[in-house]
PDB file of C-alpha atoms in Angstrom:
ATOM      1  CA  MET A   1      81.066 111.828 117.116  1.00  0.00           C
ATOM      2  CA  THR A   2      80.717 112.021 113.358  1.00  0.00           C
ATOM      3  CA  THR A   3      82.034 110.204 110.343  1.00  0.00           C
ATOM      4  CA  GLN A   4      83.999 112.592 108.163  1.00  0.00           C
ATOM      5  CA  ILE A   5      84.002 111.756 104.461  1.00  0.00           C
ATOM      6  CA  ALA A   6      86.751 113.364 102.396  1.00  0.00           C
ATOM      7  CA  VAL A   7      86.433 113.256  98.608  1.00  0.00           C
ATOM      8  CA  LEU A   8      89.752 114.082  96.940  1.00  0.00           C
ATOM      9  CA  ALA A   9      89.258 115.428  93.438  1.00  0.00           C
ATOM     10  CA  HIS A  10      91.521 116.852  90.742  1.00  0.00           C
ATOM     11  CA  ASN A  11      89.890 117.777  87.411  1.00  0.00           C
ATOM     12  CA  GLU A  12      86.973 115.395  87.946  1.00  0.00           C
ATOM     13  CA  GLN A  13      84.130 117.372  86.399  1.00  0.00           C
ATOM     14  CA  ARG A  14      83.007 114.295  84.426  1.00  0.00           C
ATOM     15  CA  ARG A  15      82.629 112.051  87.489  1.00  0.00           C
ATOM     16  CA  ILE A  16      82.287 114.253  90.578  1.00  0.00           C
ATOM     17  CA  ALA A  17      78.462 114.351  90.500  1.00  0.00           C
ATOM     18  CA  LEU A  18      78.271 110.540  90.279  1.00  0.00           C
ATOM     19  CA  CYS A  19      80.655 110.328  93.210  1.00  0.00           C
ATOM     20  CA  LEU A  20      78.829 112.813  95.436  1.00  0.00           C
ATOM     21  CA  ASP A  21      75.397 111.398  94.584  1.00  0.00           C
ATOM     22  CA  SER A  22      76.609 107.974  95.755  1.00  0.00           C
ATOM     23  CA  LEU A  23      77.440 109.262  99.249  1.00  0.00           C
ATOM     24  CA  PRO A  24      75.023 109.272 102.215  1.00  0.00           C
ATOM     25  CA  LEU A  25      74.419 113.026 101.929  1.00  0.00           C
ATOM     26  CA  GLY A  26      72.305 114.465 104.701  1.00  0.00           C
ATOM     27  CA  GLU A  27      72.600 111.385 106.902  1.00  0.00           C
ATOM     28  CA  ALA A  28      72.825 112.168 110.605  1.00  0.00           C
ATOM     29  CA  GLY A  29      76.370 111.977 111.939  1.00  0.00           C
ATOM     30  CA  VAL A  30      78.004 112.121 108.511  1.00  0.00           C
ATOM     31  CA  ALA A  31      79.957 115.176 107.324  1.00  0.00           C
ATOM     32  CA  VAL A  32      81.183 115.453 103.731  1.00  0.00           C
ATOM     33  CA  ALA A  33      84.059 117.589 102.446  1.00  0.00           C
ATOM     34  CA  ALA A  34      85.112 117.665  98.790  1.00  0.00           C
ATOM     35  CA  VAL A  35      88.815 118.512  98.666  1.00  0.00           C
ATOM     36  CA  VAL A  36      89.341 119.942  95.192  1.00  0.00           C
ATOM     37  CA  ASN A  37      93.016 120.484  94.506  1.00  0.00           C
ATOM     38  CA  GLY A  38      94.829 122.096  91.606  1.00  0.00           C
ATOM     39  CA  SER A  39      91.827 121.765  89.309  1.00  0.00           C
ATOM     40  CA  SER A  40      91.528 123.771  86.104  1.00  0.00           C
ATOM     41  CA  ASP A  41      88.082 122.507  85.125  1.00  0.00           C
ATOM     42  CA  ALA A  42      84.589 122.955  86.618  1.00  0.00           C
ATOM     43  CA  THR A  43      84.998 120.452  89.493  1.00  0.00           C
ATOM     44  CA  ALA A  44      84.807 123.116  92.214  1.00  0.00           C
ATOM     45  CA  ASP A  45      81.784 124.809  90.606  1.00  0.00           C
ATOM     46  CA  LEU A  46      79.948 121.488  90.480  1.00  0.00           C
ATOM     47  CA  VAL A  47      80.755 120.828  94.135  1.00  0.00           C
ATOM     48  CA  ARG A  48      79.355 124.246  95.081  1.00  0.00           C
ATOM     49  CA  GLY A  49      76.036 123.046  93.694  1.00  0.00           C
ATOM     50  CA  TYR A  50      75.914 120.465  96.503  1.00  0.00           C
ATOM     51  CA  ALA A  51      76.232 122.987  99.339  1.00  0.00           C
ATOM     52  CA  ASP A  52      72.518 122.751 100.165  1.00  0.00           C
ATOM     53  CA  ARG A  53      72.934 118.966 100.505  1.00  0.00           C
ATOM     54  CA  GLY A  54      75.636 119.360 103.113  1.00  0.00           C
ATOM     55  CA  VAL A  55      78.803 119.062 101.007  1.00  0.00           C
ATOM     56  CA  ARG A  56      81.557 121.464 102.097  1.00  0.00           C
ATOM     57  CA  LEU A  57      83.991 122.591  99.421  1.00  0.00           C
ATOM     58  CA  VAL A  58      87.648 122.692 100.452  1.00  0.00           C
ATOM     59  CA  GLU A  59      89.623 124.154  97.565  1.00  0.00           C
ATOM     60  CA  TYR A  60      93.407 124.230  97.272  1.00  0.00           C
ATOM     61  CA  ALA A  61      95.091 126.035  94.406  1.00  0.00           C
ATOM     62  CA  GLN A  62      98.083 123.707  94.559  1.00  0.00           C
ATOM     63  CA  GLY A  63      97.563 120.186  93.230  1.00  0.00           C
ATOM     64  CA  GLY A  64      98.933 116.852  94.387  1.00  0.00           C
ATOM     65  CA  LYS A  65      96.876 114.207  96.145  1.00  0.00           C
ATOM     66  CA  ALA A  66      99.400 113.430  98.887  1.00  0.00           C
ATOM     67  CA  ARG A  67     100.010 117.122  99.565  1.00  0.00           C
ATOM     68  CA  SER A  68      96.257 117.758  99.773  1.00  0.00           C
ATOM     69  CA  TRP A  69      95.735 114.665 101.955  1.00  0.00           C
ATOM     70  CA  ASN A  70      98.325 115.990 104.418  1.00  0.00           C
ATOM     71  CA  ARG A  71      96.841 119.451 104.479  1.00  0.00           C
ATOM     72  CA  PHE A  72      93.260 118.343 104.996  1.00  0.00           C
ATOM     73  CA  MET A  73      93.691 115.258 107.156  1.00  0.00           C
ATOM     74  CA  LEU A  74      96.634 116.296 109.315  1.00  0.00           C
ATOM     75  CA  ASP A  75      96.124 120.058 109.561  1.00  0.00           C
ATOM     76  CA  GLU A  76      92.476 120.978 109.044  1.00  0.00           C
ATOM     77  CA  ALA A  77      90.020 118.079 109.402  1.00  0.00           C
ATOM     78  CA  PRO A  78      87.739 118.212 112.442  1.00  0.00           C
ATOM     79  CA  GLU A  79      87.910 115.462 115.049  1.00  0.00           C
ATOM     80  CA  ALA A  80      85.770 112.478 114.091  1.00  0.00           C
ATOM     81  CA  ALA A  81      85.178 108.892 115.153  1.00  0.00           C
ATOM     82  CA  SER A  82      86.128 107.706 111.662  1.00  0.00           C
ATOM     83  CA  TYR A  83      87.361 109.150 108.379  1.00  0.00           C
ATOM     84  CA  VAL A  84      86.279 107.784 105.011  1.00  0.00           C
ATOM     85  CA  PHE A  85      88.351 108.694 101.952  1.00  0.00           C
ATOM     86  CA  VAL A  86      86.922 108.516  98.438  1.00  0.00           C
ATOM     87  CA  ASP A  87      88.491 109.391  95.102  1.00  0.00           C
ATOM     88  CA  GLY A  88      86.497 111.914  93.104  1.00  0.00           C
ATOM     89  CA  ASP A  89      86.126 109.521  90.164  1.00  0.00           C
ATOM     90  CA  ALA A  90      84.803 106.613  92.247  1.00  0.00           C
ATOM     91  CA  GLN A  91      81.143 105.733  92.730  1.00  0.00           C
ATOM     92  CA  LEU A  92      80.151 104.005  95.965  1.00  0.00           C
ATOM     93  CA  LEU A  93      77.538 101.294  96.168  1.00  0.00           C
ATOM     94  CA  PRO A  94      74.755 101.707  98.756  1.00  0.00           C
ATOM     95  CA  GLY A  95      75.821 100.946 102.327  1.00  0.00           C
ATOM     96  CA  THR A  96      79.550 101.310 101.692  1.00  0.00           C
ATOM     97  CA  VAL A  97      80.226 104.134 104.144  1.00  0.00           C
ATOM     98  CA  GLN A  98      78.072 102.542 106.818  1.00  0.00           C
ATOM     99  CA  GLY A  99      79.843  99.217 106.252  1.00  0.00           C
ATOM    100  CA  LEU A 100      83.316 100.751 106.635  1.00  0.00           C
ATOM    101  CA  VAL A 101      82.293 102.482 109.846  1.00  0.00           C
ATOM    102  CA  ARG A 102      80.783  99.246 111.157  1.00  0.00           C
ATOM    103  CA  CYS A 103      83.983  97.321 110.309  1.00  0.00           C
ATOM    104  CA  LEU A 104      86.019  99.750 112.406  1.00  0.00           C
ATOM    105  CA  ARG A 105      83.501  99.629 115.242  1.00  0.00           C
ATOM    106  CA  ASP A 106      83.384  95.819 115.221  1.00  0.00           C
ATOM    107  CA  ASN A 107      87.196  95.613 115.136  1.00  0.00           C
ATOM    108  CA  PRO A 108      88.238  98.130 117.802  1.00  0.00           C
ATOM    109  CA  HIS A 109      91.936  97.298 117.376  1.00  0.00           C
ATOM    110  CA  ALA A 110      91.841  98.095 113.651  1.00  0.00           C
ATOM    111  CA  ASN A 111      93.428 101.275 112.325  1.00  0.00           C
ATOM    112  CA  ALA A 112      91.850 101.092 108.873  1.00  0.00           C
ATOM    113  CA  ALA A 113      89.171  99.353 106.800  1.00  0.00           C
ATOM    114  CA  ALA A 114      89.390  98.666 103.061  1.00  0.00           C
ATOM    115  CA  GLY A 115      86.564  99.245 100.596  1.00  0.00           C
ATOM    116  CA  MET A 116      86.293  96.682  97.801  1.00  0.00           C
ATOM    117  CA  PRO A 117      86.330  97.132  94.000  1.00  0.00           C
ATOM    118  CA  ARG A 118      83.164  95.806  92.381  1.00  0.00           C
ATOM    119  CA  ASN A 119      83.753  96.219  88.638  1.00  0.00           C
ATOM    120  CA  GLY A 120      86.504  95.493  86.161  1.00  0.00           C
ATOM    121  CA  ARG A 121      87.749  92.136  84.920  1.00  0.00           C
ATOM    122  CA  ARG A 122      90.244  91.762  87.803  1.00  0.00           C
ATOM    123  CA  ALA A 123      87.937  92.954  90.584  1.00  0.00           C
ATOM    124  CA  ALA A 124      87.735  89.529  92.240  1.00  0.00           C
ATOM    125  CA  HIS A 125      91.531  89.220  92.175  1.00  0.00           C
ATOM    126  CA  TYR A 126      91.946  92.641  93.781  1.00  0.00           C
ATOM    127  CA  ARG A 127      89.376  91.846  96.477  1.00  0.00           C
ATOM    128  CA  GLN A 128      91.283  88.696  97.368  1.00  0.00           C
ATOM    129  CA  MET A 129      94.582  90.595  97.356  1.00  0.00           C
ATOM    130  CA  LEU A 130      93.246  93.311  99.655  1.00  0.00           C
ATOM    131  CA  ALA A 131      91.945  90.703 102.091  1.00  0.00           C
ATOM    132  CA  GLU A 132      95.124  88.600 102.092  1.00  0.00           C
ATOM    133  CA  GLU A 133      97.648  91.448 102.132  1.00  0.00           C
ATOM    134  CA  HIS A 134      95.650  93.838 104.352  1.00  0.00           C
ATOM    135  CA  GLY A 135      95.931  96.535 101.723  1.00  0.00           C
ATOM    136  CA  LEU A 136      93.979  99.658 100.824  1.00  0.00           C
ATOM    137  CA  PHE A 137      92.814 101.104  97.517  1.00  0.00           C
ATOM    138  CA  GLY A 138      92.803 104.896  97.389  1.00  0.00           C
ATOM    139  CA  ASP A 139      89.365 104.837  95.763  1.00  0.00           C
ATOM    140  CA  CYS A 140      87.686 104.036  99.088  1.00  0.00           C
ATOM    141  CA  TYR A 141      88.954 103.272 102.585  1.00  0.00           C
ATOM    142  CA  ALA A 142      88.437 104.373 106.180  1.00  0.00           C
ATOM    143  CA  LEU A 143      90.705 105.273 109.093  1.00  0.00           C
ATOM    144  CA  SER A 144      89.713 105.125 112.734  1.00  0.00           C
ATOM    145  CA  GLY A 145      89.625 108.369 114.674  1.00  0.00           C
ATOM    146  CA  GLY A 146      92.122 106.995 117.177  1.00  0.00           C
ATOM    147  CA  PHE A 147      94.635 106.139 114.477  1.00  0.00           C
ATOM    148  CA  ALA A 148      94.169 109.552 112.867  1.00  0.00           C
ATOM    149  CA  SER A 149      94.889 111.256 116.199  1.00  0.00           C
ATOM    150  CA  ARG A 150      98.061 109.218 116.702  1.00  0.00           C
ATOM    151  CA  LEU A 151      99.162 109.965 113.147  1.00  0.00           C
ATOM    152  CA  ARG A 152      98.749 113.698 113.706  1.00  0.00           C
ATOM    153  CA  ALA A 153     100.653 113.527 117.004  1.00  0.00           C
ATOM    154  CA  SER A 154     103.504 111.544 115.390  1.00  0.00           C
ATOM    155  CA  GLY A 155     104.455 114.292 112.964  1.00  0.00           C
ATOM    156  CA  ILE A 156     104.604 111.728 110.118  1.00  0.00           C
ATOM    157  CA  ARG A 157     103.464 113.139 106.782  1.00  0.00           C
ATOM    158  CA  LEU A 158     103.151 111.683 103.307  1.00  0.00           C
ATOM    159  CA  PRO A 159     105.876 112.856 100.919  1.00  0.00           C
ATOM    160  CA  GLU A 160     104.276 115.616  98.857  1.00  0.00           C
ATOM    161  CA  ASP A 161     105.210 114.076  95.499  1.00  0.00           C
ATOM    162  CA  LEU A 162     104.101 110.571  96.433  1.00  0.00           C
ATOM    163  CA  VAL A 163     102.236 108.602  93.766  1.00  0.00           C
ATOM    164  CA  GLY A 164      99.832 106.030  95.166  1.00  0.00           C
ATOM    165  CA  ASP A 165      99.353 107.332  98.695  1.00  0.00           C
ATOM    166  CA  ASP A 166      97.227 104.314  99.617  1.00  0.00           C
ATOM    167  CA  SER A 167     100.222 101.949  99.783  1.00  0.00           C
ATOM    168  CA  LEU A 168     102.006 104.095 102.335  1.00  0.00           C
ATOM    169  CA  ILE A 169      98.849 104.743 104.359  1.00  0.00           C
ATOM    170  CA  ALA A 170      98.243 100.978 104.467  1.00  0.00           C
ATOM    171  CA  ALA A 171     101.819 100.418 105.664  1.00  0.00           C
ATOM    172  CA  LEU A 172     101.490 103.063 108.371  1.00  0.00           C
ATOM    173  CA  ALA A 173      98.213 101.489 109.524  1.00  0.00           C
ATOM    174  CA  ASN A 174      99.511  97.910 109.408  1.00  0.00           C
ATOM    175  CA  ASN A 175     102.677  98.838 111.289  1.00  0.00           C
ATOM    176  CA  ASP A 176     101.056 101.048 113.931  1.00  0.00           C
ATOM    177  CA  LEU A 177     103.206 103.947 112.645  1.00  0.00           C
ATOM    178  CA  GLY A 178     106.326 101.848 113.167  1.00  0.00           C
ATOM    179  CA  ARG A 179     108.619  99.714 111.028  1.00  0.00           C
ATOM    180  CA  ASP A 180     107.674  96.569 109.123  1.00  0.00           C
ATOM    181  CA  ALA A 181     108.847  94.554 112.126  1.00  0.00           C
ATOM    182  CA  ASP A 182     105.932  96.076 114.083  1.00  0.00           C
ATOM    183  CA  ARG A 183     103.294  94.845 111.614  1.00  0.00           C
ATOM    184  CA  ARG A 184     100.012  93.639 113.106  1.00  0.00           C
ATOM    185  CA  GLU A 185      97.738  91.304 111.115  1.00  0.00           C
ATOM    186  CA  ASP A 186      94.511  92.764 112.539  1.00  0.00           C
ATOM    187  CA  ALA A 187      95.355  96.433 111.923  1.00  0.00           C
ATOM    188  CA  VAL A 188      93.708  96.723 108.474  1.00  0.00           C
ATOM    189  CA  VAL A 189      90.446  94.864 107.887  1.00  0.00           C
ATOM    190  CA  PRO A 190      88.602  94.246 104.603  1.00  0.00           C
ATOM    191  CA  CYS A 191      84.999  95.412 104.385  1.00  0.00           C
ATOM    192  CA  ASP A 192      82.715  93.313 102.193  1.00  0.00           C
ATOM    193  CA  THR A 193      79.707  95.635 102.484  1.00  0.00           C
ATOM    194  CA  GLY A 194      79.072  97.722  99.380  1.00  0.00           C
ATOM    195  CA  GLY A 195      82.212  98.700  97.512  1.00  0.00           C
ATOM    196  CA  PHE A 196      83.129 101.088  94.720  1.00  0.00           C
ATOM    197  CA  LEU A 197      82.875 101.314  90.954  1.00  0.00           C
ATOM    198  CA  CYS A 198      85.582 102.801  88.741  1.00  0.00           C
ATOM    199  CA  GLU A 199      85.203 104.147  85.235  1.00  0.00           C
ATOM    200  CA  PRO A 200      86.536 101.560  82.753  1.00  0.00           C
ATOM    201  CA  THR A 201      89.156 102.676  80.260  1.00  0.00           C
ATOM    202  CA  ALA A 202      87.503 103.945  77.101  1.00  0.00           C
ATOM    203  CA  LEU A 203      88.867 102.398  73.900  1.00  0.00           C
ATOM    204  CA  THR A 204      89.193 105.813  72.262  1.00  0.00           C
ATOM    205  CA  PRO A 205      92.304 107.864  71.429  1.00  0.00           C
ATOM    206  CA  ARG A 206      91.673 110.054  74.483  1.00  0.00           C
ATOM    207  CA  GLY A 207      90.998 107.084  76.747  1.00  0.00           C
ATOM    208  CA  LEU A 208      94.102 105.224  75.621  1.00  0.00           C
ATOM    209  CA  THR A 209      96.241 108.351  76.041  1.00  0.00           C
ATOM    210  CA  LEU A 210      94.964 108.775  79.595  1.00  0.00           C
ATOM    211  CA  GLN A 211      95.640 105.105  80.308  1.00  0.00           C
ATOM    212  CA  ALA A 212      99.222 105.402  79.034  1.00  0.00           C
ATOM    213  CA  ARG A 213      99.715 108.370  81.364  1.00  0.00           C
ATOM    214  CA  ARG A 214      98.338 106.300  84.250  1.00  0.00           C
ATOM    215  CA  MET A 215     100.725 103.481  83.416  1.00  0.00           C
ATOM    216  CA  VAL A 216     103.714 105.807  83.699  1.00  0.00           C
ATOM    217  CA  ASN A 217     102.354 106.948  87.062  1.00  0.00           C
ATOM    218  CA  TYR A 218     102.036 103.313  88.131  1.00  0.00           C
ATOM    219  CA  SER A 219     105.686 102.829  87.192  1.00  0.00           C
ATOM    220  CA  VAL A 220     106.731 105.840  89.273  1.00  0.00           C
ATOM    221  CA  ARG A 221     104.686 104.377  92.098  1.00  0.00           C
ATOM    222  CA  HIS A 222     106.496 101.036  91.694  1.00  0.00           C
ATOM    223  CA  PHE A 223     109.906 102.678  92.103  1.00  0.00           C
ATOM    224  CA  GLN A 224     108.768 104.941  94.937  1.00  0.00           C
ATOM    225  CA  ASN A 225     107.397 101.895  96.760  1.00  0.00           C
ATOM    226  CA  ARG A 226     110.778 100.194  96.500  1.00  0.00           C
ATOM    227  CA  ILE A 227     112.375 103.164  98.226  1.00  0.00           C
ATOM    228  CA  ILE A 228     109.661 103.379 100.887  1.00  0.00           C
ATOM    229  CA  SER A 229     109.825  99.627 101.560  1.00  0.00           C
ATOM    230  CA  ALA A 230     113.538  99.946 102.301  1.00  0.00           C
ATOM    231  CA  LEU A 231     112.847 102.789 104.728  1.00  0.00           C
ATOM    232  CA  MET A 232     110.041 100.912 106.450  1.00  0.00           C
ATOM    233  CA  GLN A 233     112.271  97.871 106.942  1.00  0.00           C
ATOM    234  CA  THR A 234     115.093  99.885 108.494  1.00  0.00           C
ATOM    235  CA  GLU A 235     114.633 103.395 109.871  1.00  0.00           C
ATOM    236  CA  GLY A 236     110.845 103.473 109.817  1.00  0.00           C
ATOM    237  CA  PRO A 237     108.405 106.194 108.757  1.00  0.00           C
ATOM    238  CA  GLY A 238     110.262 108.896 110.681  1.00  0.00           C
ATOM    239  CA  ALA A 239     112.791 108.810 107.824  1.00  0.00           C
ATOM    240  CA  LEU A 240     110.207 109.664 105.151  1.00  0.00           C
ATOM    241  CA  PRO A 241     111.350 112.778 103.252  1.00  0.00           C
ATOM    242  CA  GLN A 242     109.218 115.823 102.547  1.00  0.00           C
ATOM    243  CA  ARG A 243     109.527 114.905  98.872  1.00  0.00           C
ATOM    244  CA  MET A 244     110.488 111.538  97.400  1.00  0.00           C
ATOM    245  CA  ALA A 245     112.675 113.399  94.886  1.00  0.00           C
ATOM    246  CA  GLU A 246     115.106 114.128  97.722  1.00  0.00           C
ATOM    247  CA  LEU A 247     116.051 110.428  97.676  1.00  0.00           C
ATOM    248  CA  TYR A 248     116.232 109.972  93.912  1.00  0.00           C
ATOM    249  CA  PRO A 249     119.945 110.837  93.506  1.00  0.00           C
ATOM    250  CA  GLU A 250     120.813 108.020  95.916  1.00  0.00           C
ATOM    251  CA  TRP A 251     118.413 105.496  94.401  1.00  0.00           C
ATOM    252  CA  LEU A 252     118.374 106.146  90.648  1.00  0.00           C
ATOM    253  CA  PRO A 253     121.697 104.345  89.987  1.00  0.00           C
ATOM    254  CA  ARG A 254     120.107 101.174  91.433  1.00  0.00           C
ATOM    255  CA  LEU A 255     116.845 101.321  89.489  1.00  0.00           C
ATOM    256  CA  ARG A 256     116.276  99.703  86.093  1.00  0.00           C
ATOM    257  CA  PRO A 257     113.198  99.151  83.929  1.00  0.00           C
ATOM    258  CA  ARG A 258     111.557  95.797  84.497  1.00  0.00           C
ATOM    259  CA  LEU A 259     112.268  93.269  81.737  1.00  0.00           C
ATOM    260  CA  SER A 260     108.602  92.902  80.907  1.00  0.00           C
ATOM    261  CA  PRO A 261     106.899  93.693  77.577  1.00  0.00           C
ATOM    262  CA  LEU A 262     104.121  95.375  79.548  1.00  0.00           C
ATOM    263  CA  TRP A 263     106.228  97.539  81.840  1.00  0.00           C
ATOM    264  CA  PHE A 264     109.612  98.201  80.199  1.00  0.00           C
ATOM    265  CA  GLU A 265     108.662 101.328  78.253  1.00  0.00           C
ATOM    266  CA  PHE A 266     106.506 102.790  81.043  1.00  0.00           C
ATOM    267  CA  ASP A 267     109.300 102.154  83.543  1.00  0.00           C
ATOM    268  CA  ARG A 268     111.784 103.848  81.213  1.00  0.00           C
ATOM    269  CA  ARG A 269     109.575 106.948  80.997  1.00  0.00           C
ATOM    270  CA  ALA A 270     109.052 106.908  84.765  1.00  0.00           C
ATOM    271  CA  LEU A 271     112.779 106.819  85.455  1.00  0.00           C
ATOM    272  CA  ALA A 272     113.296 109.698  83.035  1.00  0.00           C
ATOM    273  CA  ARG A 273     110.679 111.695  84.939  1.00  0.00           C
ATOM    274  CA  MET A 274     112.353 110.874  88.237  1.00  0.00           C
ATOM    275  CA  ARG A 275     115.777 111.944  86.904  1.00  0.00           C
ATOM    276  CA  ALA A 276     114.274 115.260  85.842  1.00  0.00           C
ATOM    277  CA  ALA A 277     112.798 115.761  89.322  1.00  0.00           C
ATOM    278  CA  ALA A 278     115.983 114.848  91.191  1.00  0.00           C
TER     279      ALA A 278
END
C-alpha cells in the first residue's frame, strides 16, 4: 500500500513550489495530491506544472482548511497505509516523509505521528511541547491508515469553520475517537527525523499586517478550543457541530478577552468576529 501525501494550500503561490520541491516526488509507493481550496491566486496553475512529476491537483472552489480536509480525507482520498499532511507554505527537510511513515510502522498502536519544527526562535520549545503533550502541528503530521479508516467509519467530521484543525485531529487521535477519559499516551508519537521549515514573519508593513491577521485567527482558535475541550470531556466527538458557529450563542456570554497585553486586543477582535458569525 502507498503513502498518500496531501498538501493543503490556499493562496500559496509564493511558497507552493518550495513545498512541492521538498517532497519525495516520484518515489515508489508515494502519491502526492495538492488540495488547492478557495484560492484566487496562481497556486493551482503552479501545481499543474508538477503534473509530470506525479503531483495530482485537487481543486475546490470553496475555501476553508477544515472543510477541504473533510472533503479530501473523509470522502475522496484513496486507501493508503499512511497519510501525510503538509501545509502549502511549509518546506520539509530531507527524510521527513520517510521518517513519519517509519514512526507509524515502528509504533503499530499509534494513530498519528508529529513532524517537528526546525526554524524559528521557539522551535526547540515547540518540539519539546509536541513530545510531552503528544500534539500535532498542521504544517506536517501523519495518520495511520487504520486510524483513517476508523475515522471515516465513525462519521466524525471536523467543524467546517474550525480554526487550527491540528488540535482537534490530535485530540481525536489521542483519544481513539472517544472522550478525554479514553486518552492513550502512545497514540500520537513524535518523529525526530527531518522536520519542517516555516517562513519567518517579514518585518514589513505587509508582513506585519499578515501577522496581525494570524494573531486574530489564533485568538479564535483559542476560544474554539475551549468549546471543543468541554465537548471532549463530556459528550465526546459525536457532539461536534457541523459549524462551530452553531455553539457560539451558548458560549459567547462566558467568553472574555484574556487580560494579557499580548492577547487582549486580538481576543477582542476574535470575539467580535464570532458574534458576527453566530
